[in-house]
Short mmCIF file of C-alpha atoms in Angstrom, two decimals:
data_model
loop_
_atom_site.label_atom_id
_atom_site.label_comp_id
_atom_site.label_asym_id
_atom_site.label_seq_id
_atom_site.Cartn_x
_atom_site.Cartn_y
_atom_site.Cartn_z
CA MET A 272 0.05 -0.04 -0.05
CA GLU A 273 2.87 2.25 0.75
CA TYR A 274 4.35 1.73 -2.40
CA MET A 275 1.22 2.44 -4.48
CA THR A 276 0.88 5.59 -2.52
CA GLU A 277 4.24 6.96 -3.49
CA SER A 278 3.51 6.02 -6.98
CA ALA A 279 0.21 7.98 -7.04
CA ASP A 280 1.84 10.96 -5.64
CA ARG A 281 4.37 11.21 -8.32
CA THR A 282 1.85 11.05 -11.10
CA PRO A 283 1.01 14.59 -12.45
CA GLY A 284 -2.47 15.65 -12.01
CA HIS A 285 -5.02 16.89 -14.55
CA ILE A 286 -7.03 19.95 -14.65
CA LEU A 287 -10.51 20.88 -16.49
CA CYS A 288 -10.25 23.14 -19.69
CA CYS A 289 -11.73 26.35 -18.68
CA GLU A 290 -13.55 26.56 -21.88
CA CYS A 291 -14.89 23.19 -22.73
CA GLY A 292 -14.22 21.17 -19.67
CA VAL A 293 -12.13 18.57 -20.99
CA PRO A 294 -9.35 17.12 -18.59
CA ILE A 295 -6.07 18.24 -19.66
CA SER A 296 -2.60 18.39 -18.33
CA PRO A 297 -1.65 21.70 -16.69
CA ASN A 298 -0.38 24.36 -19.13
CA PRO A 299 0.15 28.44 -18.65
CA ALA A 300 -3.01 29.11 -20.34
CA ASN A 301 -5.33 26.26 -18.66
CA ILE A 302 -6.86 25.76 -22.05
CA CYS A 303 -7.03 22.71 -24.23
CA VAL A 304 -5.07 22.87 -27.63
CA ALA A 305 -8.29 22.81 -29.56
CA CYS A 306 -10.04 25.75 -27.72
CA LEU A 307 -6.44 27.76 -27.92
CA ARG A 308 -6.30 27.18 -31.94
CA SER A 309 -9.93 28.35 -31.96
CA LYS A 310 -8.92 31.68 -29.91
CA VAL A 311 -5.46 31.97 -31.54
CA ASP A 312 -4.16 31.81 -35.01
CA ILE A 313 -0.45 31.95 -34.97
CA SER A 314 -0.16 31.78 -38.83
CA GLN A 315 -2.22 35.15 -38.96
CA GLY A 316 -0.07 37.70 -41.17
CA ILE A 317 1.59 35.03 -43.24
CA PRO A 318 -0.16 35.06 -46.73
CA LYS A 319 -1.51 31.66 -47.81
CA GLN A 320 -0.85 32.60 -51.73
CA VAL A 321 2.10 34.15 -53.07
CA SER A 322 3.00 34.68 -56.72
CA VAL A 323 6.51 33.41 -58.26
CA SER A 324 7.94 34.71 -61.52
CA PHE A 325 9.49 32.13 -63.85
CA CYS A 326 11.00 32.56 -67.35
CA LYS A 327 10.02 30.11 -69.78
CA GLN A 328 13.02 30.81 -72.24
CA CYS A 329 15.75 30.08 -69.60
CA GLN A 330 13.80 28.36 -67.05
CA ARG A 331 14.94 30.44 -64.18
CA TYR A 332 13.03 31.96 -61.24
CA PHE A 333 13.10 35.64 -60.14
CA GLN A 334 14.65 36.29 -56.81
CA PRO A 335 14.41 40.08 -55.72
CA PRO A 336 15.53 42.43 -56.28
CA ALA A 337 17.10 41.88 -59.38
CA THR A 338 18.56 38.26 -59.51
CA TRP A 339 17.49 35.34 -61.66
CA ILE A 340 18.31 31.89 -60.28
CA GLN A 341 17.79 28.26 -62.05
CA CYS A 342 16.16 25.68 -59.64
CA ALA A 343 14.97 22.28 -60.06
CA LEU A 344 11.52 21.33 -58.83
CA GLU A 345 11.31 20.63 -55.05
CA SER A 346 14.89 21.51 -54.59
CA ARG A 347 16.36 23.33 -51.79
CA GLU A 348 17.12 26.37 -53.69
CA LEU A 349 13.64 26.47 -54.85
CA LEU A 350 12.48 26.05 -51.50
CA ALA A 351 14.99 28.55 -49.95
CA LEU A 352 13.41 30.99 -52.60
CA CYS A 353 10.08 30.40 -51.41
CA LEU A 354 10.65 30.93 -48.13
CA LYS A 355 12.22 34.43 -48.91
CA LYS A 356 8.99 35.58 -50.06
CA ILE A 357 7.43 35.60 -46.83
CA LYS A 358 10.54 36.24 -44.91
CA ALA A 359 8.98 39.25 -43.12
CA PRO A 360 5.98 37.50 -41.62
CA LEU A 361 7.94 34.25 -40.73
CA SER A 362 10.14 36.69 -38.51
CA LYS A 363 7.39 36.67 -35.88
CA VAL A 364 7.08 33.12 -35.41
CA ARG A 365 9.64 30.22 -35.09
CA LEU A 366 9.93 27.89 -38.25
CA VAL A 367 10.04 24.27 -37.33
CA ASP A 368 9.82 22.57 -40.46
CA ALA A 369 9.28 23.07 -44.18
CA GLY A 370 8.61 21.07 -47.21
CA PHE A 371 7.00 20.81 -50.82
CA VAL A 372 3.64 19.12 -51.28
CA TRP A 373 3.48 17.19 -54.66
CA THR A 374 1.78 18.93 -57.52
CA GLU A 375 1.73 18.39 -61.21
CA PRO A 376 4.71 19.65 -62.94
CA HIS A 377 2.38 21.77 -65.28
CA SER A 378 -0.22 22.94 -62.94
CA LYS A 379 1.71 26.32 -62.34
CA ARG A 380 1.49 25.66 -58.53
CA LEU A 381 4.09 25.10 -55.88
CA LYS A 382 2.59 24.04 -52.47
CA VAL A 383 5.03 24.45 -49.20
CA LYS A 384 3.86 22.87 -45.80
CA LEU A 385 5.10 24.81 -43.02
CA THR A 386 5.29 23.97 -39.22
CA ILE A 387 5.62 27.09 -36.97
CA GLN A 388 5.56 27.81 -33.47
CA LYS A 389 4.79 30.99 -31.13
CA GLU A 390 4.46 31.64 -27.48
CA VAL A 391 0.53 32.54 -26.85
CA MET A 392 -1.17 33.40 -23.49
CA ASN A 393 0.98 33.49 -20.46
CA GLY A 394 3.90 31.67 -22.14
CA ALA A 395 1.99 28.60 -23.78
CA ILE A 396 3.57 27.61 -26.92
CA LEU A 397 1.46 26.44 -29.76
CA GLN A 398 2.50 24.79 -32.93
CA GLN A 399 0.61 24.99 -36.20
CA VAL A 400 0.76 23.42 -39.49
CA PHE A 401 -0.42 24.97 -42.83
CA VAL A 402 0.18 25.25 -46.61
CA VAL A 403 1.47 28.17 -48.42
CA ASP A 404 0.41 28.26 -52.37
CA TYR A 405 2.87 29.56 -54.70
CA VAL A 406 1.19 30.58 -58.09
CA VAL A 407 4.03 30.21 -60.86
CA GLN A 408 3.55 33.42 -63.19
CA PRO A 409 5.21 33.77 -66.48
CA GLN A 410 7.72 36.76 -66.94
CA MET A 411 10.70 37.16 -69.47
CA CYS A 412 13.99 38.03 -67.81
CA GLY A 413 16.10 40.82 -68.96
CA ASP A 414 18.49 38.58 -70.88
CA CYS A 415 15.83 36.59 -72.89
CA HIS A 416 14.44 40.08 -73.63
CA ARG A 417 17.71 41.09 -75.19
CA VAL A 418 17.84 37.76 -77.07
CA GLU A 419 14.45 38.27 -78.82
CA ALA A 420 15.08 41.87 -79.59
CA LYS A 421 18.21 40.38 -81.86
CA ASP A 422 19.49 44.02 -81.98
CA PHE A 423 20.42 44.73 -78.20
CA TRP A 424 24.20 43.79 -77.61
CA LYS A 425 26.76 45.25 -75.60
CA ALA A 426 29.92 43.34 -77.28
CA VAL A 427 30.74 41.29 -80.17
CA VAL A 428 33.44 39.30 -81.16
CA GLN A 429 34.50 39.24 -84.80
CA VAL A 430 36.52 35.88 -85.74
CA ARG A 431 38.00 35.92 -89.09
CA GLN A 432 40.32 33.72 -91.28
CA LYS A 433 41.36 34.44 -94.63
CA THR A 434 41.20 30.93 -96.32
CA LEU A 435 39.15 29.35 -99.24
CA HIS A 436 37.60 26.86 -96.87
CA LYS A 437 36.04 26.70 -93.29
CA LYS A 438 37.74 23.65 -91.93
CA THR A 439 38.99 25.66 -89.13
CA PHE A 440 35.53 27.06 -88.13
CA TYR A 441 34.12 23.48 -88.20
CA TYR A 442 37.08 22.64 -85.68
CA LEU A 443 35.94 25.43 -83.55
CA GLU A 444 32.17 24.67 -83.65
CA GLN A 445 32.92 21.23 -81.94
CA LEU A 446 35.08 22.64 -79.42
CA ILE A 447 32.42 25.57 -78.74
CA LEU A 448 29.48 23.03 -78.43
CA LYS A 449 31.94 20.51 -76.16
CA TYR A 450 32.77 23.65 -73.64
CA GLY A 451 29.50 25.24 -73.79
CA MET A 452 30.94 28.56 -74.91
CA HIS A 453 27.81 29.24 -76.93
CA GLN A 454 25.57 29.63 -74.01
CA ASN A 455 25.93 33.55 -73.28
CA THR A 456 25.55 34.42 -76.83
CA LEU A 457 22.79 36.43 -77.99
CA ARG A 458 23.31 35.62 -81.67
CA ILE A 459 25.75 34.11 -84.00
CA LYS A 460 25.92 35.46 -87.30
CA GLU A 461 27.88 34.06 -90.18
CA ILE A 462 29.50 36.44 -92.70
CA HIS A 463 32.28 35.98 -95.39
CA ASP A 464 35.58 35.05 -93.72
CA GLY A 465 34.30 34.17 -90.44
CA LEU A 466 31.41 34.53 -87.93
CA ASP A 467 30.45 37.13 -85.17
CA PHE A 468 29.52 36.50 -81.83
CA TYR A 469 27.23 39.01 -80.05
CA TYR A 470 27.21 39.00 -76.40
CA SER A 471 25.11 41.19 -73.45
CA SER A 472 27.80 42.10 -71.49
CA LYS A 473 31.61 42.77 -72.19
CA GLN A 474 32.92 40.10 -69.72
CA HIS A 475 31.20 37.41 -71.68
CA ALA A 476 32.91 38.67 -74.78
CA GLN A 477 36.35 38.55 -73.02
CA LYS A 478 36.08 35.05 -71.95
CA MET A 479 35.22 34.13 -75.57
CA VAL A 480 38.39 35.67 -76.56
CA GLU A 481 40.61 33.90 -74.09
CA PHE A 482 38.89 30.78 -75.26
CA LEU A 483 39.90 31.34 -78.99
CA GLN A 484 43.49 32.27 -77.84
CA CYS A 485 43.82 28.70 -76.01
CA THR A 486 42.36 26.97 -78.80
CA VAL A 487 43.75 28.26 -82.15
CA PRO A 488 46.71 30.41 -82.93
CA CYS A 489 45.24 33.94 -83.30
CA ARG A 490 45.77 37.79 -82.64
CA HIS A 491 43.10 40.14 -81.37
CA LYS A 492 42.31 43.83 -81.14
CA ALA A 493 39.70 45.38 -78.92
CA SER A 494 37.74 48.94 -79.43
CA GLN A 495 34.81 50.59 -77.98
CA ARG A 496 32.35 52.93 -79.16
CA LEU A 497 30.39 55.42 -77.16
CA ILE A 498 26.63 55.27 -77.33
CA SER A 499 25.21 57.34 -74.59
CA GLN A 500 26.31 59.06 -71.25
CA ASP A 501 24.77 60.62 -67.99
CA ILE A 502 26.60 63.82 -67.03
CA HIS A 503 24.72 63.76 -63.76
CA SER A 504 25.76 60.38 -62.51
CA ASN A 505 28.93 60.16 -64.46
CA THR A 506 27.85 56.99 -66.04
CA TYR A 507 28.67 55.82 -69.78
CA ASN A 508 27.42 53.19 -72.27
CA TYR A 509 29.56 51.68 -74.69
CA LYS A 510 29.54 48.89 -77.25
CA SER A 511 32.82 46.86 -77.38
CA THR A 512 34.19 45.08 -80.37
CA PHE A 513 37.04 42.49 -80.33
CA SER A 514 38.45 41.58 -83.83
CA VAL A 515 39.97 38.10 -83.66
CA GLU A 516 42.12 37.27 -86.57
CA ILE A 517 43.08 33.32 -86.95
CA VAL A 518 46.27 32.30 -88.82
CA PRO A 519 45.43 31.37 -92.47
CA ILE A 520 47.41 28.14 -91.96
CA CYS A 521 45.34 24.70 -91.83
CA LYS A 522 46.26 21.34 -92.00
CA ASP A 523 48.09 19.69 -94.93
CA ASN A 524 49.14 23.19 -96.52
CA VAL A 525 52.39 23.38 -97.94
CA VAL A 526 54.10 26.82 -96.87
CA CYS A 527 57.40 28.56 -97.15
CA LEU A 528 59.07 29.92 -94.05
CA SER A 529 61.06 33.10 -94.09
CA PRO A 530 64.97 32.48 -93.71
CA LYS A 531 65.10 34.15 -90.38
CA LEU A 532 62.30 31.72 -88.81
CA ALA A 533 63.68 28.69 -90.49
CA GLN A 534 66.97 29.42 -89.09
CA SER A 535 65.42 30.02 -85.57
CA LEU A 536 63.57 26.62 -85.70
CA GLY A 537 66.66 24.57 -86.12
CA ASN A 538 68.06 25.47 -89.26
CA MET A 539 64.95 23.52 -91.16
CA ASN A 540 64.24 23.94 -94.99
CA GLN A 541 62.12 26.72 -95.81
CA ILE A 542 59.56 24.51 -97.49
CA CYS A 543 57.38 22.78 -94.80
CA VAL A 544 54.23 20.83 -94.48
CA CYS A 545 51.58 21.63 -91.88
CA ILE A 546 50.56 18.35 -90.30
CA ARG A 547 48.32 19.77 -87.31
CA VAL A 548 46.88 23.16 -86.01
CA THR A 549 45.95 23.49 -82.32
CA SER A 550 46.86 26.33 -80.03
CA ALA A 551 49.98 26.43 -82.45
CA VAL A 552 50.81 25.70 -85.85
CA HIS A 553 52.95 22.05 -86.26
CA LEU A 554 55.08 21.84 -89.14
CA ILE A 555 57.40 19.04 -90.54
CA ASP A 556 60.07 18.91 -93.03
CA PRO A 557 59.47 15.96 -95.58
CA ASN A 558 63.06 16.12 -96.44
CA THR A 559 64.62 15.58 -93.06
CA LEU A 560 61.40 14.83 -90.88
CA GLN A 561 62.07 17.78 -88.67
CA VAL A 562 59.15 19.12 -86.82
CA ALA A 563 58.56 22.58 -85.17
CA ASP A 564 55.79 24.45 -83.40
CA ILE A 565 54.82 28.03 -84.20
CA ASP A 566 52.53 29.90 -81.86
CA GLY A 567 50.26 32.98 -82.65
CA SER A 568 52.94 35.52 -81.69
CA THR A 569 55.66 33.88 -83.55
CA PHE A 570 53.64 33.72 -86.58
CA TRP A 571 52.37 37.19 -86.59
CA SER A 572 56.13 38.32 -86.07
CA HIS A 573 57.22 36.17 -89.14
CA PRO A 574 54.27 35.56 -91.26
CA PHE A 575 53.60 33.37 -94.11
CA ASN A 576 51.03 31.96 -96.52
CA SER A 577 49.97 28.44 -98.19
CA LEU A 578 51.71 27.97 -101.46
CA CYS A 579 48.77 26.09 -102.75
CA HIS A 580 44.94 25.50 -102.09
CA PRO A 581 42.97 22.42 -102.11
CA LYS A 582 41.49 23.06 -105.59
CA GLN A 583 45.03 22.32 -106.98
CA LEU A 584 45.05 18.80 -105.96
CA GLU A 585 45.72 16.05 -108.70
CA GLU A 586 45.37 12.37 -108.59
CA PHE A 587 48.67 10.22 -108.87
CA ILE A 588 49.43 6.60 -108.54
CA VAL A 589 52.45 5.41 -106.49
CA MET A 590 54.81 3.23 -108.69
CA GLU A 591 57.72 2.70 -106.14
CA CYS A 592 58.42 3.35 -102.61
CA SER A 593 61.47 2.97 -100.56
CA VAL A 594 62.45 3.72 -96.88
CA VAL A 595 65.46 5.93 -96.08
CA ARG A 596 67.18 4.19 -93.20
CA ASP A 597 70.10 6.32 -92.55
CA LEU A 598 69.75 10.28 -92.84
CA LYS A 599 72.48 12.64 -92.17
CA ARG A 600 71.63 15.51 -90.00
CA SER A 601 73.14 19.05 -90.27
CA ALA A 602 74.59 20.71 -87.22
CA GLY A 603 71.84 22.43 -85.05
CA ALA A 604 69.10 20.48 -86.30
CA GLY A 605 65.86 20.36 -84.26
CA MET A 606 63.63 17.65 -83.00
CA ILE A 607 62.80 14.85 -85.57
CA SER A 608 59.32 13.24 -85.45
CA LYS A 609 59.13 9.65 -84.32
CA LYS A 610 55.44 9.18 -85.73
CA HIS A 611 56.83 9.45 -89.45
CA THR A 612 59.22 7.35 -91.63
CA LEU A 613 61.20 9.08 -94.41
CA GLY A 614 60.59 7.51 -97.93
CA GLU A 615 61.28 8.12 -101.27
CA VAL A 616 58.77 7.51 -103.91
CA TRP A 617 58.20 7.52 -107.79
CA VAL A 618 54.80 8.44 -108.41
CA GLN A 619 52.89 9.08 -112.05
CA LYS A 620 49.53 11.22 -112.83
CA THR A 621 46.76 9.07 -113.67
CA SER A 622 45.77 11.47 -116.42
CA GLU A 623 49.27 10.65 -117.87
CA MET A 624 49.12 6.84 -117.74
CA ASN A 625 49.62 6.66 -121.55
CA THR A 626 53.12 8.06 -120.95
CA ASP A 627 56.15 7.12 -119.35
CA LYS A 628 56.72 10.34 -117.33
CA GLN A 629 57.25 9.90 -113.67
CA TYR A 630 58.19 12.00 -110.70
CA PHE A 631 60.74 11.47 -107.91
CA CYS A 632 60.09 13.05 -104.52
CA ARG A 633 60.61 12.53 -100.78
CA THR A 634 57.82 12.19 -98.17
CA HIS A 635 57.38 11.83 -94.59
CA LEU A 636 54.78 9.18 -95.01
CA GLY A 637 57.02 6.25 -96.37
CA HIS A 638 55.43 3.88 -93.76
CA LEU A 639 52.08 4.33 -95.13
CA LEU A 640 52.60 3.98 -98.98
CA ASN A 641 52.72 1.14 -101.23
CA PRO A 642 53.07 0.64 -104.87
CA GLY A 643 49.72 1.12 -106.37
CA ASP A 644 48.20 3.64 -104.01
CA LEU A 645 46.42 6.46 -105.39
CA VAL A 646 47.26 9.69 -103.70
CA LEU A 647 46.17 13.46 -104.34
CA GLY A 648 48.90 15.84 -104.88
CA PHE A 649 49.77 19.44 -105.47
CA ASP A 650 51.51 19.85 -109.10
CA LEU A 651 53.89 22.78 -108.04
CA ALA A 652 55.55 22.36 -111.44
CA ASN A 653 52.71 23.72 -113.39
CA CYS A 654 51.59 26.13 -110.48
CA ASN A 655 52.41 29.99 -110.63
CA LEU A 656 53.71 30.44 -107.27
CA ASN A 657 53.60 33.94 -105.95
CA ASP A 658 55.46 34.18 -102.76
CA GLU A 659 58.12 36.79 -101.65
CA TYR A 660 60.21 33.94 -99.85
CA VAL A 661 60.17 31.57 -102.66
CA ASN A 662 61.38 34.08 -104.91
CA LYS A 663 64.13 35.25 -102.86
CA MET A 664 65.49 31.45 -101.79
CA ASN A 665 68.82 30.70 -102.99
CA SER A 666 69.03 28.93 -106.45
CA ASP A 667 71.04 26.06 -105.25
CA ARG A 668 68.22 25.42 -102.50
CA VAL A 669 65.22 26.20 -104.75
CA PRO A 670 63.57 22.91 -106.24
CA ASP A 671 63.23 23.09 -110.06
CA VAL A 672 59.62 23.03 -109.83
CA VAL A 673 59.37 26.05 -108.22
CA ARG A 674 61.65 28.26 -110.13
CA LYS A 675 62.20 26.42 -113.57
CA ASN A 676 58.76 24.79 -113.65
CA VAL A 677 60.44 21.47 -114.54
CA SER A 678 57.93 18.74 -113.87
CA SER A 679 60.77 16.47 -112.35
CA GLU A 680 59.66 17.22 -108.72
CA LYS A 681 56.02 17.28 -106.90
CA SER A 682 54.28 18.01 -103.71
CA LEU A 683 51.80 15.26 -102.99
CA LEU A 684 48.89 14.81 -100.68
CA ASN A 685 47.44 11.32 -99.90
CA SER A 686 43.80 12.50 -98.72
CA ASN A 687 45.19 13.68 -95.39
CA MET A 688 48.77 13.07 -95.95
CA SER A 689 51.41 15.34 -97.51
CA PHE A 690 54.40 14.54 -99.85
CA LEU A 691 57.28 17.31 -100.81
CA GLU A 692 60.16 16.37 -103.25
CA SER A 693 63.67 17.07 -102.25
#
C-alpha cells in the first residue's frame, strides 16, 4: 500500500479546460489545444497565396531585387526562394519545418507545407501546420528580352580567317559546343571569312576571346564606341568590339617560311608541310622529318602563307616506294618526328598513264605508302607560285619545280597525307 501511494503522488494531476471542461495536463493558459487554436491563429499575417515569377525561355526563377536563378522542382534552392518571399511575416514566429507538397509539374502551382511555433497566453507555446500556395507566373527575364530583340548587344567578337575553306571553323564549332561557350551568346551571325558572336556584356566577350586564344593561334584587337552618357551620374554606355584573326594556315598546307624563322627553328628547310593546327601550327620538313611548333605571336612576327589551295589537287599513283634508313643531319637540327618515316617514292599522274613520265620525291609518310596506292597531290611544276620567300630563296636550294617549272619534282597529298620533293 505504501508503494502504491508513493507512485500515485508522483503521477502529474489533470485539470479541466476553462472553456470546454475537457481534462488536460496543466499548462500556463489552462486551455486545451483545440480551444486555444480556435481563439488564437499564429499563422495570421502570413500570406497563404504568393506569386513567383518564372522565365520560360531560360527556365529561371526571379529572386528579388534583380536576380534570376535556376532551380529544379522541389529542390533546396527553390524552397529557399519560396521562404524568402514570406521572410518578413515568418520573422514573427519560429519555423520548425518546411517541405514541398507534390503538385503536377504543369499545374503552375507550388505548395509548401510549413510548421511554425509561437508563444501565446501566459507563455504557452502553440504549434501549427499549414500550406502556402505559390502561383508560378510567366515573366521574361532581361537576358531573354535581349535575345528576342536580336539587336541589343553590348559586345561583339568578330572571328576571321582568310582562307578558301572553313575547316578551322568546323573544328571551332565542335570545341564551342563541347565546352558550352555558346550559352551566353545573344546571336551568332555567319558572314564572309568568319563568324560574329554577340554578347550582352563585355565580360562574356572577353571570356570568348580568351577561349579562342587557348584553342587556335590568333591575334586580337579591342575597340569601343560611346553610345550614351549621363553627365549627372557620370555613367557611360559603350559597345565593345573584339576582332580576332586566326592564322591562315590549315592542316596539309604547303608553306614557305622566311629564312630568319627557318633558322630559328633549327635550320630546317623553308618549304614545310603543316601536319596539325591546335593552339600552335605544327610543321614538318618532309626531307628530314624535322618538326617545329609555331605559336600565334611567332607567326605574326614572321608571317607566311600557303603555297597551294585544295582546288589544285591532282590524282597520282605510287609506282615505287622505299624507306630511307640512314639520314645525315646538319648541325643545330631540331627535333625529329618519331611518328613518321622518311621515304623516297616514284609517282605518276593518272591522267598521264599513257606516257612514261614519272616524278621522284621524298615524303614523311614512307610507312603508309605502297606501290599502286592512289594519292592526291599539288602539282607545283605547273603552278604559278607568287610568294616572296620562294622568290628570294638561293638558287641551289630552290627546287626546279618552283623556279624553272621543271616537272621532275612534286608536292603530294594522300587524302590527309603530304609529300614534298627533295
